[in-house]
Amino acid sequence: IVDRLHSSGATVRSAYIKEPTLDDVFLHITGKELRE
């Protein structure tokens, strides 16, 4: 991804990887937010 951005002329100033939470996974699978 960074190489593709760089080759297109974009400058990457920062990036991070975030572990998904159970809420993130539920939303991704169901398309709905978990209600408490």
PDB file of N, CA and C in Angstrom:
ATOM      1  N   ILE A   1       0.839  -1.193   0.000  1.00  0.00           N
ATOM      2  CA  ILE A   1       0.000   0.000   0.000  1.00  0.00           C
ATOM      3  C   ILE A   1       0.875   1.245   0.000  1.00  0.00           C
ATOM      4  N   VAL A   2       1.885   1.249   0.861  1.00  0.00           N
ATOM      5  CA  VAL A   2       2.766   2.415   0.948  1.00  0.00           C
ATOM      6  C   VAL A   2       3.500   2.625  -0.368  1.00  0.00           C
ATOM      7  N   ASP A   3       3.981   1.550  -0.985  1.00  0.00           N
ATOM      8  CA  ASP A   3       4.671   1.676  -2.276  1.00  0.00           C
ATOM      9  C   ASP A   3       3.749   2.254  -3.341  1.00  0.00           C
ATOM     10  N   ARG A   4       2.506   1.808  -3.365  1.00  0.00           N
ATOM     11  CA  ARG A   4       1.552   2.310  -4.359  1.00  0.00           C
ATOM     12  C   ARG A   4       1.265   3.803  -4.134  1.00  0.00           C
ATOM     13  N   LEU A   5       1.100   4.198  -2.879  1.00  0.00           N
ATOM     14  CA  LEU A   5       0.889   5.614  -2.580  1.00  0.00           C
ATOM     15  C   LEU A   5       2.109   6.435  -2.983  1.00  0.00           C
ATOM     16  N   HIS A   6       3.291   5.930  -2.654  1.00  0.00           N
ATOM     17  CA  HIS A   6       4.524   6.640  -2.985  1.00  0.00           C
ATOM     18  C   HIS A   6       4.692   6.777  -4.502  1.00  0.00           C
ATOM     19  N   SER A   7       4.389   5.717  -5.249  1.00  0.00           N
ATOM     20  CA  SER A   7       4.537   5.773  -6.706  1.00  0.00           C
ATOM     21  C   SER A   7       3.530   6.728  -7.343  1.00  0.00           C
ATOM     22  N   SER A   8       2.419   6.992  -6.650  1.00  0.00           N
ATOM     23  CA  SER A   8       1.434   7.934  -7.187  1.00  0.00           C
ATOM     24  C   SER A   8       1.751   9.373  -6.797  1.00  0.00           C
ATOM     25  N   GLY A   9       2.839   9.558  -6.019  1.00  0.00           N
ATOM     26  CA  GLY A   9       3.246  10.902  -5.637  1.00  0.00           C
ATOM     27  C   GLY A   9       2.767  11.330  -4.262  1.00  0.00           C
ATOM     28  N   ALA A  10       2.043  10.466  -3.578  1.00  0.00           N
ATOM     29  CA  ALA A  10       1.547  10.802  -2.242  1.00  0.00           C
ATOM     30  C   ALA A  10       2.661  10.642  -1.215  1.00  0.00           C
ATOM     31  N   THR A  11       2.572  11.395  -0.144  1.00  0.00           N
ATOM     32  CA  THR A  11       3.516  11.287   0.956  1.00  0.00           C
ATOM     33  C   THR A  11       2.804  10.692   2.162  1.00  0.00           C
ATOM     34  N   VAL A  12       3.360   9.617   2.698  1.00  0.00           N
ATOM     35  CA  VAL A  12       2.789   8.984   3.887  1.00  0.00           C
ATOM     36  C   VAL A  12       3.479   9.581   5.106  1.00  0.00           C
ATOM     37  N   ARG A  13       2.703  10.208   5.956  1.00  0.00           N
ATOM     38  CA  ARG A  13       3.271  10.837   7.154  1.00  0.00           C
ATOM     39  C   ARG A  13       3.211   9.919   8.356  1.00  0.00           C
ATOM     40  N   SER A  14       2.195   9.072   8.419  1.00  0.00           N
ATOM     41  CA  SER A  14       2.115   8.101   9.511  1.00  0.00           C
ATOM     42  C   SER A  14       1.138   6.998   9.127  1.00  0.00           C
ATOM     43  N   ALA A  15       1.282   5.871   9.787  1.00  0.00           N
ATOM     44  CA  ALA A  15       0.385   4.734   9.577  1.00  0.00           C
ATOM     45  C   ALA A  15       0.410   3.882  10.834  1.00  0.00           C
ATOM     46  N   TYR A  16      -0.678   3.173  11.070  1.00  0.00           N
ATOM     47  CA  TYR A  16      -0.706   2.268  12.212  1.00  0.00           C
ATOM     48  C   TYR A  16      -1.636   1.109  11.906  1.00  0.00           C
ATOM     49  N   ILE A  17      -1.432   0.021  12.602  1.00  0.00           N
ATOM     50  CA  ILE A  17      -2.277  -1.157  12.477  1.00  0.00           C
ATOM     51  C   ILE A  17      -3.017  -1.320  13.799  1.00  0.00           C
ATOM     52  N   LYS A  18      -4.327  -1.476  13.697  1.00  0.00           N
ATOM     53  CA  LYS A  18      -5.165  -1.596  14.892  1.00  0.00           C
ATOM     54  C   LYS A  18      -5.778  -2.990  14.929  1.00  0.00           C
ATOM     55  N   GLU A  19      -5.655  -3.658  16.066  1.00  0.00           N
ATOM     56  CA  GLU A  19      -6.315  -4.949  16.253  1.00  0.00           C
ATOM     57  C   GLU A  19      -7.821  -4.700  16.304  1.00  0.00           C
ATOM     58  N   PRO A  20      -8.614  -5.483  15.579  1.00  0.00           N
ATOM     59  CA  PRO A  20     -10.059  -5.283  15.633  1.00  0.00           C
ATOM     60  C   PRO A  20     -10.628  -5.712  16.984  1.00  0.00           C
ATOM     61  N   THR A  21     -11.626  -4.981  17.433  1.00  0.00           N
ATOM     62  CA  THR A  21     -12.325  -5.354  18.663  1.00  0.00           C
ATOM     63  C   THR A  21     -13.452  -6.325  18.303  1.00  0.00           C
ATOM     64  N   LEU A  22     -14.066  -6.924  19.300  1.00  0.00           N
ATOM     65  CA  LEU A  22     -15.216  -7.788  19.028  1.00  0.00           C
ATOM     66  C   LEU A  22     -16.345  -6.995  18.379  1.00  0.00           C
ATOM     67  N   ASP A  23     -16.506  -5.738  18.780  1.00  0.00           N
ATOM     68  CA  ASP A  23     -17.518  -4.877  18.156  1.00  0.00           C
ATOM     69  C   ASP A  23     -17.215  -4.663  16.677  1.00  0.00           C
ATOM     70  N   ASP A  24     -15.937  -4.445  16.336  1.00  0.00           N
ATOM     71  CA  ASP A  24     -15.535  -4.268  14.938  1.00  0.00           C
ATOM     72  C   ASP A  24     -15.872  -5.510  14.114  1.00  0.00           C
ATOM     73  N   VAL A  25     -15.569  -6.684  14.665  1.00  0.00           N
ATOM     74  CA  VAL A  25     -15.825  -7.946  13.963  1.00  0.00           C
ATOM     75  C   VAL A  25     -17.324  -8.153  13.779  1.00  0.00           C
ATOM     76  N   PHE A  26     -18.109  -7.910  14.820  1.00  0.00           N
ATOM     77  CA  PHE A  26     -19.560  -8.060  14.739  1.00  0.00           C
ATOM     78  C   PHE A  26     -20.133  -7.146  13.662  1.00  0.00           C
ATOM     79  N   LEU A  27     -19.702  -5.895  13.643  1.00  0.00           N
ATOM     80  CA  LEU A  27     -20.179  -4.938  12.647  1.00  0.00           C
ATOM     81  C   LEU A  27     -19.792  -5.386  11.245  1.00  0.00           C
ATOM     82  N   HIS A  28     -18.581  -5.872  11.068  1.00  0.00           N
ATOM     83  CA  HIS A  28     -18.118  -6.319   9.750  1.00  0.00           C
ATOM     84  C   HIS A  28     -18.943  -7.507   9.250  1.00  0.00           C
ATOM     85  N   ILE A  29     -19.234  -8.451  10.140  1.00  0.00           N
ATOM     86  CA  ILE A  29     -19.947  -9.668   9.738  1.00  0.00           C
ATOM     87  C   ILE A  29     -21.434  -9.409   9.527  1.00  0.00           C
ATOM     88  N   THR A  30     -22.059  -8.659  10.433  1.00  0.00           N
ATOM     89  CA  THR A  30     -23.513  -8.485  10.384  1.00  0.00           C
ATOM     90  C   THR A  30     -23.950  -7.212   9.677  1.00  0.00           C
ATOM     91  N   GLY A  31     -23.061  -6.220   9.619  1.00  0.00           N
ATOM     92  CA  GLY A  31     -23.440  -4.937   9.051  1.00  0.00           C
ATOM     93  C   GLY A  31     -24.239  -4.084  10.022  1.00  0.00           C
ATOM     94  N   LYS A  32     -24.352  -4.554  11.267  1.00  0.00           N
ATOM     95  CA  LYS A  32     -25.117  -3.830  12.286  1.00  0.00           C
ATOM     96  C   LYS A  32     -24.260  -3.650  13.523  1.00  0.00           C
ATOM     97  N   GLU A  33     -24.476  -2.539  14.228  1.00  0.00           N
ATOM     98  CA  GLU A  33     -23.754  -2.312  15.476  1.00  0.00           C
ATOM     99  C   GLU A  33     -24.398  -3.108  16.596  1.00  0.00           C
ATOM    100  N   LEU A  34     -23.569  -3.544  17.534  1.00  0.00           N
ATOM    101  CA  LEU A  34     -24.052  -4.275  18.697  1.00  0.00           C
ATOM    102  C   LEU A  34     -24.665  -3.283  19.675  1.00  0.00           C
ATOM    103  N   ARG A  35     -25.892  -3.544  20.098  1.00  0.00           N
ATOM    104  CA  ARG A  35     -26.561  -2.658  21.062  1.00  0.00           C
ATOM    105  C   ARG A  35     -26.433  -3.247  22.447  1.00  0.00           C
ATOM    106  N   GLU A  36     -26.217  -2.371  23.418  1.00  0.00           N
ATOM    107  CA  GLU A  36     -26.083  -2.841  24.807  1.00  0.00           C
ATOM    108  C   GLU A  36     -27.389  -2.732  25.534  1.00  0.00           C
TER     109      GLU A  36
END
